[in-house]
Short mmCIF file of C-alpha atoms and ligand atoms in Angstrom, two decimals:
data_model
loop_
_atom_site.label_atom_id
_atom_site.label_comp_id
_atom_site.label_asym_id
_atom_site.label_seq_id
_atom_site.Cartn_x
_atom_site.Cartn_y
_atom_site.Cartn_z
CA UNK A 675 106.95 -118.16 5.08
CA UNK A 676 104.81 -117.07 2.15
CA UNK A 677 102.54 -114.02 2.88
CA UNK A 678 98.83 -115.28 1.76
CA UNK A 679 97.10 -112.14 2.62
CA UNK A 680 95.80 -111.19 -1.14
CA UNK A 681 95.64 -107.27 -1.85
CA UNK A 682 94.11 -107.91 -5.72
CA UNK A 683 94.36 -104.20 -6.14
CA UNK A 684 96.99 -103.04 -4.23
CA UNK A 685 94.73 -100.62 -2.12
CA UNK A 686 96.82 -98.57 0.05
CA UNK A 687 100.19 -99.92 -0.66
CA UNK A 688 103.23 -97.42 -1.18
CA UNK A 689 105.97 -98.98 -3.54
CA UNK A 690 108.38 -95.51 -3.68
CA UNK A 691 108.75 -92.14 -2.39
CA UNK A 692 107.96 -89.61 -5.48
CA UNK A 693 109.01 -86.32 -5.60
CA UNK A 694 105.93 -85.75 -8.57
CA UNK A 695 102.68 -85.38 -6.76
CA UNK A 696 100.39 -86.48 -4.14
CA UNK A 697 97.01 -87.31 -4.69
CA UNK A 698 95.18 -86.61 -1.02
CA UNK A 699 91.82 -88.30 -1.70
CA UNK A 700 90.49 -87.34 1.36
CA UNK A 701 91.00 -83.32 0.91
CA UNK A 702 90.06 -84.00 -2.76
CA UNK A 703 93.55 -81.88 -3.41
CA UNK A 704 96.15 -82.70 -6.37
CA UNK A 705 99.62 -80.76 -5.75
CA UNK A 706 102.43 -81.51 -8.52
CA UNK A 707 105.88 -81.09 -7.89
CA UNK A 708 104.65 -78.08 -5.13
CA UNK A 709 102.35 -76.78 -6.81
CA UNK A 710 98.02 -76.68 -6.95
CA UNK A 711 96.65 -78.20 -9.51
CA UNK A 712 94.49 -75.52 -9.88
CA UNK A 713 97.53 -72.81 -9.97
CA UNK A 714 99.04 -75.23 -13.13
CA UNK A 715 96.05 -75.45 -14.82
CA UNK A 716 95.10 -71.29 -15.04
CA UNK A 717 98.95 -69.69 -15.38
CA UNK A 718 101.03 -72.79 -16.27
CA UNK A 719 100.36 -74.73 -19.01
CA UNK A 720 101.85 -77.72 -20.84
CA UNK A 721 105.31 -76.92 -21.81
CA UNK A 722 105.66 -75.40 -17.92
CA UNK A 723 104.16 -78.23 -16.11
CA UNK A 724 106.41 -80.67 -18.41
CA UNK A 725 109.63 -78.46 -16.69
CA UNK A 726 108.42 -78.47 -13.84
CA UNK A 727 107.46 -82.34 -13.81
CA UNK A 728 111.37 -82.99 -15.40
CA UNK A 729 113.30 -80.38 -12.91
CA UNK A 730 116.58 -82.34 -11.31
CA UNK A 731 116.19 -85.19 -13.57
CA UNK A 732 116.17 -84.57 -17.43
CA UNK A 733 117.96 -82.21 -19.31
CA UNK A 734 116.55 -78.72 -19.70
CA UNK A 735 114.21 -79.98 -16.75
CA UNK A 736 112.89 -76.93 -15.05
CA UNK A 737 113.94 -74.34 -17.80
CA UNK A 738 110.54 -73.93 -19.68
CA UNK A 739 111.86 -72.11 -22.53
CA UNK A 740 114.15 -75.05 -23.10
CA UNK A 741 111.49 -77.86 -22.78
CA UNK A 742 109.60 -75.60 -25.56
CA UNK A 743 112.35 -75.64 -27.66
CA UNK A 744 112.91 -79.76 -27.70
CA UNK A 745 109.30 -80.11 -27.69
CA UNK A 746 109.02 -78.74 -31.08
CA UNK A 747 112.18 -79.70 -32.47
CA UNK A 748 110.56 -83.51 -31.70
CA UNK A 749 107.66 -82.83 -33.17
CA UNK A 750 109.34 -82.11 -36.31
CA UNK A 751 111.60 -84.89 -35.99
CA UNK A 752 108.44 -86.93 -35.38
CA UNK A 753 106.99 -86.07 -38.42
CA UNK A 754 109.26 -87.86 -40.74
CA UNK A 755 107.84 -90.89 -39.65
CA UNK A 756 103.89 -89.83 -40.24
CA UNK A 757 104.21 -91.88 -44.00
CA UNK A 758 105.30 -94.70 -42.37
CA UNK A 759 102.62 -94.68 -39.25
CA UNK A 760 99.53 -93.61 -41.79
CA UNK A 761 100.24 -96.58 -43.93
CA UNK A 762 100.07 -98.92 -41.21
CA UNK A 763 97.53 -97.80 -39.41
CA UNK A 764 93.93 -98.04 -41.77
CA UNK A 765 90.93 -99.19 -39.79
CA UNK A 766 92.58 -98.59 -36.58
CA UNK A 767 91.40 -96.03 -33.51
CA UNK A 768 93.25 -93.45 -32.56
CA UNK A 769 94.89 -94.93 -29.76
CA UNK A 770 95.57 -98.05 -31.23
CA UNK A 771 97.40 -95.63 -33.78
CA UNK A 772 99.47 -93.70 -31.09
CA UNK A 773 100.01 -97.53 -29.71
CA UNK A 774 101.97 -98.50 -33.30
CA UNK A 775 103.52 -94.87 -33.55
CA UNK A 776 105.42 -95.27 -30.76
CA UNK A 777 106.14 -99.08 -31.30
CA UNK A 778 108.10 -97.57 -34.38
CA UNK A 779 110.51 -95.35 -32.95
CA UNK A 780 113.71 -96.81 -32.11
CA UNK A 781 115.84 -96.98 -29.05
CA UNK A 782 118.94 -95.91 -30.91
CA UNK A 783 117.14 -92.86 -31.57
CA UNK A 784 119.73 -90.04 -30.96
CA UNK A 785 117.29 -87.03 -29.63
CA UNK A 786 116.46 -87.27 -25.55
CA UNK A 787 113.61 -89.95 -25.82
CA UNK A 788 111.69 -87.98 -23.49
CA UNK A 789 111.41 -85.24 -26.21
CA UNK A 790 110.66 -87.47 -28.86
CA UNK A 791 107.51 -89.10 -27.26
CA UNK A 792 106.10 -86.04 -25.86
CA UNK A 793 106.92 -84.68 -29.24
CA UNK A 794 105.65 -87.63 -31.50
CA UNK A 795 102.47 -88.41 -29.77
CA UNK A 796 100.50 -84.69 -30.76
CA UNK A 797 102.20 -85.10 -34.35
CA UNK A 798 100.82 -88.55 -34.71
CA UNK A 799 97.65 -88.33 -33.30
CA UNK A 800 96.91 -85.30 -36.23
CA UNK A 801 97.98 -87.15 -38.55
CA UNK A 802 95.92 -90.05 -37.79
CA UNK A 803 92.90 -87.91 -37.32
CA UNK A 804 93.26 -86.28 -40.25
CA UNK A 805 93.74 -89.55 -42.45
CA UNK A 806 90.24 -90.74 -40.95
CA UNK A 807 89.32 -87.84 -42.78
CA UNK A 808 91.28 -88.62 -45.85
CA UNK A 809 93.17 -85.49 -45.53
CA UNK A 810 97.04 -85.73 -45.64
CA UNK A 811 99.41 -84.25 -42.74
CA UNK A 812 100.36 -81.22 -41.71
CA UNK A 813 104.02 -80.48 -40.53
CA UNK A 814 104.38 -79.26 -37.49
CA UNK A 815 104.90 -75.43 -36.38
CA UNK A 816 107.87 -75.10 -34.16
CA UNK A 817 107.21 -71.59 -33.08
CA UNK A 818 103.97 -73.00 -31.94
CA UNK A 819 103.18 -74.62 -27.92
CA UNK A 820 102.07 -78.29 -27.81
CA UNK A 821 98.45 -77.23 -27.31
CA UNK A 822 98.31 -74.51 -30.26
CA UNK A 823 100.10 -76.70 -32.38
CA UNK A 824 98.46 -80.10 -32.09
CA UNK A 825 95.04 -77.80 -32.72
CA UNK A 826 96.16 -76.51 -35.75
CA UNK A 827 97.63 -79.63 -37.19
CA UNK A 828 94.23 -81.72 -36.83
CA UNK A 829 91.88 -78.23 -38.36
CA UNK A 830 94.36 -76.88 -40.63
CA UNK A 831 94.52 -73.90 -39.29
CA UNK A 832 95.02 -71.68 -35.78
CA UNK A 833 91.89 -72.33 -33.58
CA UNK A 834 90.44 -69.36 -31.63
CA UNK A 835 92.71 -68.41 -28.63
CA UNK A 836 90.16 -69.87 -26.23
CA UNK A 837 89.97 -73.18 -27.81
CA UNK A 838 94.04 -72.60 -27.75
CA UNK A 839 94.16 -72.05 -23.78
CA UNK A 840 91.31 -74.91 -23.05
CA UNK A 841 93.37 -77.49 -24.79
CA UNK A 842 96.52 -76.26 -22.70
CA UNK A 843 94.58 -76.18 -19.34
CA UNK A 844 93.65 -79.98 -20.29
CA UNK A 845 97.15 -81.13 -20.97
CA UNK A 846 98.37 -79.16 -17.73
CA UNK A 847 95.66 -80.82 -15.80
CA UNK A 848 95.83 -84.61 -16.73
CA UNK A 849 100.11 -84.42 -17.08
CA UNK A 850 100.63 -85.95 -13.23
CA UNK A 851 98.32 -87.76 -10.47
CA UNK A 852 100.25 -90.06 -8.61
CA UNK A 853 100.60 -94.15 -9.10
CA UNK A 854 97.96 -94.22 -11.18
CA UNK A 855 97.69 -97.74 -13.41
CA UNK A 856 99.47 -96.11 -16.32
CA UNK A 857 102.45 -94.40 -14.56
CA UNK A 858 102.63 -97.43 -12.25
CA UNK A 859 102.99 -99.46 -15.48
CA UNK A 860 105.57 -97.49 -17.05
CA UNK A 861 107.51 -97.57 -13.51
CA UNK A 862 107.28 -101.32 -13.71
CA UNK A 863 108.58 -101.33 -16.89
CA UNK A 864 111.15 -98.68 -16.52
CA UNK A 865 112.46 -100.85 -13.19
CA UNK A 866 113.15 -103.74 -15.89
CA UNK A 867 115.67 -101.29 -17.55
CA UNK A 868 113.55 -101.27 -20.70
CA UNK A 869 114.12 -97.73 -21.47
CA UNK A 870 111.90 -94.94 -22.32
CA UNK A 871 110.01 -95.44 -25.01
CA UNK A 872 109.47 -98.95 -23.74
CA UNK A 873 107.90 -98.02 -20.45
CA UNK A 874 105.97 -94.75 -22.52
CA UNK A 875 104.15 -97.82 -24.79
CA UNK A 876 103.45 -100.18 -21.77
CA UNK A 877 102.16 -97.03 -20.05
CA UNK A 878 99.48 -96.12 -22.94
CA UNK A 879 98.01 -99.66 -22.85
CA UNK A 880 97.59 -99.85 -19.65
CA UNK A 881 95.55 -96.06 -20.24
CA UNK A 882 93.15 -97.46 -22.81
CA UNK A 883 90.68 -99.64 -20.57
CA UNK A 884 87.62 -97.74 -19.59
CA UNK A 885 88.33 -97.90 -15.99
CA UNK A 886 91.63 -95.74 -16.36
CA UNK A 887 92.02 -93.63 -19.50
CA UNK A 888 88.85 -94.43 -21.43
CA UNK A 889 86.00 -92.79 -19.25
CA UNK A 890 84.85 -90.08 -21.46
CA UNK A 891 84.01 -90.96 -24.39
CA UNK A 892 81.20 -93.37 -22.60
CA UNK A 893 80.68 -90.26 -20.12
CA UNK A 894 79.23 -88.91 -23.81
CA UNK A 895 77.06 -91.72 -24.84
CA UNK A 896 75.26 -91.80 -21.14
CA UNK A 897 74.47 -87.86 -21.73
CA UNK A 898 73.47 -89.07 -25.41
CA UNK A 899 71.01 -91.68 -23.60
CA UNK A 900 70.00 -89.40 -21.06
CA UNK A 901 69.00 -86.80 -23.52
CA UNK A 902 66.89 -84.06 -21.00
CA UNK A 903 67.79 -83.60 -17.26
CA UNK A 904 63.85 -85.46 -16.63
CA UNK A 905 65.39 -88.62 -18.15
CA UNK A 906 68.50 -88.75 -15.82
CA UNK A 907 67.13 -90.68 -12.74
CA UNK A 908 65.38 -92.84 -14.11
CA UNK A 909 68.22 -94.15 -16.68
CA UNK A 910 70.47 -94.08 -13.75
CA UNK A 911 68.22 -96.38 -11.53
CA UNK A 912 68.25 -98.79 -14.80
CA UNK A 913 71.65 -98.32 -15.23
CA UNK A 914 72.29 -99.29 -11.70
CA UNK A 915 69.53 -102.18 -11.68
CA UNK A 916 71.38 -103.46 -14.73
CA UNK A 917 74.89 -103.30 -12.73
CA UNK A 918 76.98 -100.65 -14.96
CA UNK A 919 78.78 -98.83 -13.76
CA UNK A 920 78.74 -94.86 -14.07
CA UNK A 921 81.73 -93.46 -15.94
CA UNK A 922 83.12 -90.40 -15.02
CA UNK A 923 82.44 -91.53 -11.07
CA UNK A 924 84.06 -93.37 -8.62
CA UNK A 925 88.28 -93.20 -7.61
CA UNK A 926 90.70 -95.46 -5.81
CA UNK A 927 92.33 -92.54 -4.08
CA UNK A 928 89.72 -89.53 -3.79
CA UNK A 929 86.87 -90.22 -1.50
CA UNK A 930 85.51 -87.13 -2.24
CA UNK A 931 84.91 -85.15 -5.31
CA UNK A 932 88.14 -84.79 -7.98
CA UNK A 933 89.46 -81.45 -7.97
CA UNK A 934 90.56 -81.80 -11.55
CA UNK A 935 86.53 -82.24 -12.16
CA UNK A 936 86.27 -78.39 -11.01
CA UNK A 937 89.44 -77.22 -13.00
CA UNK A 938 87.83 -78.51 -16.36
CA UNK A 939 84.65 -77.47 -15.96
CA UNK A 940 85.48 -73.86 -15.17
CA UNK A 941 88.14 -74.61 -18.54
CA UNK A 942 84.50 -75.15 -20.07
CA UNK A 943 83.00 -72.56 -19.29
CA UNK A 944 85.42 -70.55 -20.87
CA UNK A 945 84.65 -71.67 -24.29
CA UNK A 946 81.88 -69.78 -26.36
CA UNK A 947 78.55 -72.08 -26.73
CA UNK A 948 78.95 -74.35 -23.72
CA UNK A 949 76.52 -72.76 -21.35
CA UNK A 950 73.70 -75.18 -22.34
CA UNK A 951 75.59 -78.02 -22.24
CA UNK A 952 77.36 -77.32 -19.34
CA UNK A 953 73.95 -76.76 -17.64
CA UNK A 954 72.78 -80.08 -18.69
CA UNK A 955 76.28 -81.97 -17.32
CA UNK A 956 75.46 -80.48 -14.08
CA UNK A 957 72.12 -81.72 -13.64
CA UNK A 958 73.21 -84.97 -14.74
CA UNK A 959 75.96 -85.26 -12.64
CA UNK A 960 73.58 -83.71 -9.34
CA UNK A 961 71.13 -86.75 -10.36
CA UNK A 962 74.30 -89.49 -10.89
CA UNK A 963 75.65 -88.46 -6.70
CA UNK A 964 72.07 -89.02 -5.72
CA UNK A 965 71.73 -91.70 -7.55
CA UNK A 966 75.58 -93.03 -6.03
CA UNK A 967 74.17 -92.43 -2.77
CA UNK A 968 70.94 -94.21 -3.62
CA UNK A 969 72.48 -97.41 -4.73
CA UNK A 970 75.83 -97.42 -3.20
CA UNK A 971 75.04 -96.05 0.29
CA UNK A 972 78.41 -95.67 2.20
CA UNK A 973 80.74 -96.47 -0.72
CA UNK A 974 82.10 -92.43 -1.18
CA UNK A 975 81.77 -92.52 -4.59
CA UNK A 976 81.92 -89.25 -6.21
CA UNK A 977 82.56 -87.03 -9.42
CA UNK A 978 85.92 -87.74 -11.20
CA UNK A 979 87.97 -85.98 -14.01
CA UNK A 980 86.83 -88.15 -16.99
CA UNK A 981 83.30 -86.38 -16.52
CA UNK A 982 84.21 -82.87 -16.92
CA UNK A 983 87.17 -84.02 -19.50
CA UNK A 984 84.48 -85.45 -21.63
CA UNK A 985 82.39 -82.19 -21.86
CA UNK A 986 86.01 -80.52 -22.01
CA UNK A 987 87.00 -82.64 -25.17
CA UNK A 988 83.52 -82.54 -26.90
CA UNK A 989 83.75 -78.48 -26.58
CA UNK A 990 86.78 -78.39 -28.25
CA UNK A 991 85.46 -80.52 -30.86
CA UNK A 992 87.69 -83.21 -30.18
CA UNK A 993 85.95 -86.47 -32.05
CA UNK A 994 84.81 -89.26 -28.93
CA UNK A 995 87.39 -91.53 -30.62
CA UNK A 996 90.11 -89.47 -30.44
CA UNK A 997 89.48 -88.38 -26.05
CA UNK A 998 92.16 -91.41 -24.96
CA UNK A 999 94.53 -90.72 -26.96
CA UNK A 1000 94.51 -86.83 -26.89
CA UNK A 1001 94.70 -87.98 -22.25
CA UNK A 1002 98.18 -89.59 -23.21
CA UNK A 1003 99.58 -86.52 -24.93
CA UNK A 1004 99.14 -84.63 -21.58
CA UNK A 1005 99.68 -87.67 -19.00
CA UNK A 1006 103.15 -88.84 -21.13
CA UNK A 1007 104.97 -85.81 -19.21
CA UNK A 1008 104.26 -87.29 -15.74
CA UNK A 1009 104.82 -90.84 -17.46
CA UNK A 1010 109.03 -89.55 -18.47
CA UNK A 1011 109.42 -87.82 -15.06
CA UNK A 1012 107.97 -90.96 -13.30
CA UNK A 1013 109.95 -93.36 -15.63
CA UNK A 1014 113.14 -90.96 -14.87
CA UNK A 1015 112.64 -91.49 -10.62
CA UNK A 1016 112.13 -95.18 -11.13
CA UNK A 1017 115.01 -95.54 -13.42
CA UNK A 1018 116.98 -92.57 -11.05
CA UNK A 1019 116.61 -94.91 -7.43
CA UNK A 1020 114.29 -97.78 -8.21
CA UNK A 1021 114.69 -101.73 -7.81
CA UNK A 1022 113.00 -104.23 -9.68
CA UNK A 1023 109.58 -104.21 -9.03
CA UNK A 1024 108.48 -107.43 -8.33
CA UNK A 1025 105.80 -108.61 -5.94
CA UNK A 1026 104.38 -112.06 -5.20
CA UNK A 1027 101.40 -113.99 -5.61
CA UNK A 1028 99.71 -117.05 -3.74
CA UNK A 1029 99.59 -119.86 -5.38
CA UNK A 1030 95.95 -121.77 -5.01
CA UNK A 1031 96.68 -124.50 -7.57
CA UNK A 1032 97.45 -128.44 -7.19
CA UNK A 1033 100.49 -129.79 -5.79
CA UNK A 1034 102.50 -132.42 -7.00
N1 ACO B 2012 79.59 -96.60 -10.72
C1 ACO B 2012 78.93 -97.45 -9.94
N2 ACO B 2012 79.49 -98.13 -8.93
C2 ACO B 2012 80.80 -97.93 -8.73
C3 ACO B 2012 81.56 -97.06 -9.50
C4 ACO B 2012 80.91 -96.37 -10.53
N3 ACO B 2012 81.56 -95.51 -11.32
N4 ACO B 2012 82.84 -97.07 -9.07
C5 ACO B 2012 82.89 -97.93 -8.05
N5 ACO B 2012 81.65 -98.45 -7.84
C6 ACO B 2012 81.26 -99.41 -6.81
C7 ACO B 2012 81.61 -100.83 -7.20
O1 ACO B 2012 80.60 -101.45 -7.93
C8 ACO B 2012 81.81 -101.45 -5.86
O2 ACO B 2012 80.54 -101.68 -5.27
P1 ACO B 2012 80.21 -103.05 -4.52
O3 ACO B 2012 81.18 -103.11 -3.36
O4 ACO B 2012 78.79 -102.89 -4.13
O5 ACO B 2012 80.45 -104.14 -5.52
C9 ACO B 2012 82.45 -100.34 -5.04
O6 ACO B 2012 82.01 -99.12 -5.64
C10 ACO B 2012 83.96 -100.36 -5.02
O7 ACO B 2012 84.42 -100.49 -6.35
P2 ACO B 2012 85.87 -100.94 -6.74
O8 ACO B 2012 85.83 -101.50 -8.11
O9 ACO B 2012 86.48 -101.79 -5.66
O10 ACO B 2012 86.60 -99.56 -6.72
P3 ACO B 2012 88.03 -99.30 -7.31
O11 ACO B 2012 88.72 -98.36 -6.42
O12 ACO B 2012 88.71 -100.59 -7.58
O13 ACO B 2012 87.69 -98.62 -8.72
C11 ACO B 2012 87.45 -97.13 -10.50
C12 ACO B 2012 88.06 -97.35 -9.10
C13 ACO B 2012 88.00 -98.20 -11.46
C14 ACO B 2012 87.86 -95.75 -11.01
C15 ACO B 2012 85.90 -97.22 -10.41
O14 ACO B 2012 85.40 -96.23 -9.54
C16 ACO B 2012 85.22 -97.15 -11.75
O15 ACO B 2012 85.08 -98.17 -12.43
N6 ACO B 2012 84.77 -95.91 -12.18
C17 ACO B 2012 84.15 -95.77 -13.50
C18 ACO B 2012 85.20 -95.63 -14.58
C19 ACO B 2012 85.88 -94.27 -14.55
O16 ACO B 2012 85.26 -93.24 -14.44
N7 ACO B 2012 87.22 -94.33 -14.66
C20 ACO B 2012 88.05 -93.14 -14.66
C21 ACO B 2012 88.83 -93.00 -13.37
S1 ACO B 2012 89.85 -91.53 -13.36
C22 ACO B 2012 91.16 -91.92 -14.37
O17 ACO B 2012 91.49 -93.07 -14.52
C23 ACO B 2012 91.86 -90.86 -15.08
#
């Protein structure tokens, strides 16, 4: 008999065992592949996490040095195809960019796909940044880590060390966090047998919608509104009156608050000129709980990562447009290890639906 018990979201139901991470929303704790997040963040990095995420089921999983090494060698392999992407890509966002980008590389591609997308997607998203500007490309630096050189391609030169280690604390942070819509997307699509780069572009739509991926930037335009710590309660009671809701806030899994919220805003603070800005996120956020609490009284609702990632982003003078797409350059490492588990000892995934319509 057909099940008609409807679970729109899928709240609470496990689809596979995952070797990756566990999200435990109600310690408010992230641990990836045995590791604290807050241990990956400070002394790992990108390229490390990305070995770490890959161990047992890519090649050179697990051997950092190694990952570095293809990481670079796809980011110059990527950049043979920036002509191509810049042409057709005028007028669009930078996501929408990354979305064609990776639409153009081909499965007959002969490097480990898992290289090339992790590789392609910094490479691109300079480039496209850059042509907003009117500026042509800059080739990649092979000697150079993810973080240092995607920094360096979109300025034109090295940023400060800081900026440097803030950018690879982000990517380290946002690279994993369970069956998230994205990675559950590019598991769906990797249990098809669609291959790599197939399930890596499903994955980034699915990131774009402001309830997954595209927080921050709005995070941004509410400080914007907000203007002085005085303004904050009442916009948020107008906010709330008007039904919007708060981005940066709110999380299927974590009841409480986001440790990844903590991990980028000490990142911040480690960046020269963001005491007074910092400041002013923190009595924003202290007036958006109360106001949570206020409005909706027993729901748990607390800080997420997108709020701190926005200030993050902004610090490192990352432009608003650009904040989803730089969240798939980290989050595509966890997408290939995912994509490799599902494709390792995965079925189909297939659920069911109830149908409400007219019979014959
Ligand atoms: N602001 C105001 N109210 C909220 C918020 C919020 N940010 N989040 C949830 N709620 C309320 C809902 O209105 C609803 O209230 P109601 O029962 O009175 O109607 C209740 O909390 C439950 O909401 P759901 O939509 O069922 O919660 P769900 O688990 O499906 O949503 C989500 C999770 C999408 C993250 C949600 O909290 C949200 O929209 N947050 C804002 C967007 C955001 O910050 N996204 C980034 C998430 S982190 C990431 O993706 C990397």
């Amino acid at each position: 008999m057909l099940q008609t018990r409807v679970n729109s979201g899928l709240d609470g139901v496990v689809v596979a065992d995952t070797l990756m991470s566990e999200v435990d929303g109600e310690a408010g704790r992230l641990i990836v592949r045995g590791h604290a997040i807050e241990e990956l963040a400070a002394e790992t990095g990108f390229e490390g996490v990305a070995a770490l995420l890959w161990t047992d089921f890519a090649q050179s999983g697990g051997d950092e040095a190694a990952v570095r090494q293809g990481l670079a060698a796809a980011r110059v392999r990527a950049f043979a195809e920036v002509p191509k992407l810049v042409a057709a890509t005028k007028g669009l966002t930078p996501v929408e960019g990354l979305r064609v980008g990776l639409g153009m590389l081909a499965d007959s591609e002969p490097m480990p796909h898992h290289y090339l997308v992790c590789g392609a997607l910094p490479v691109f998203l300079a480039a496209l940044l850059r042509a907003a500007e009117g500026k042509s490309a800059l080739a990649p630096d092979p000697t150079l880590t993810t973080a240092q050189d995607l920094l360096r391609m979109v300025r034109g030169k090295r940023a400060d060390a800081a900026f440097e280690k803030g950018l690879d604390a982000y990517l380290a942070t946002v690279a994993d966090h369970g069956f998230n819509a994205s990675t559950f997307t590019a598991r769906v699509v990797a249990s098809t047998r669609a291959g790599l780069i197939s399930s890596v572009l499903a994955a980034l739509c699915a990131l774009k919608g402001p309830l997954h991926g595209g927080a921050p930037g709005p995070v941004l335009d509410m400080f914007d509104e907000i203007g002085k710590p005085e303004n904050a309660a009442a916009w948020l009671d107008d906010a709330f009156a008007k039904g919007t809701r708060l981005m940066g806030f709110g999380h299927r899994i974590y009841k409480v608050r986001d440790p990844r919220a903590d991990v980028l805003k000490n990142t911040v603070a480690t960046l020269p000129q963001t005491a007074g800005r910092l400041a002013f996120a923190v009595e924003v956020e202290k007036s958006a709980i109360a106001a949570l609490r206020k409005h909706k009284p027993g729901q748990r609702l607390d800080t997420n990562v997108e709020f701190y990632t926005a200030l993050l982003l902004e610090a490192l003078e990352v432009p608003r447009s650009a904040f989803t797409a730089l969240f798939a350059v980290g989050r595509v490492a966890g997408w290939c290890a995912h994509i490799f588990e599902q494709e390792k000892g995965g079925r189909i995934i297939r659920p069911q639906s109830n149908y409400v319509g007219p019979r014959p």
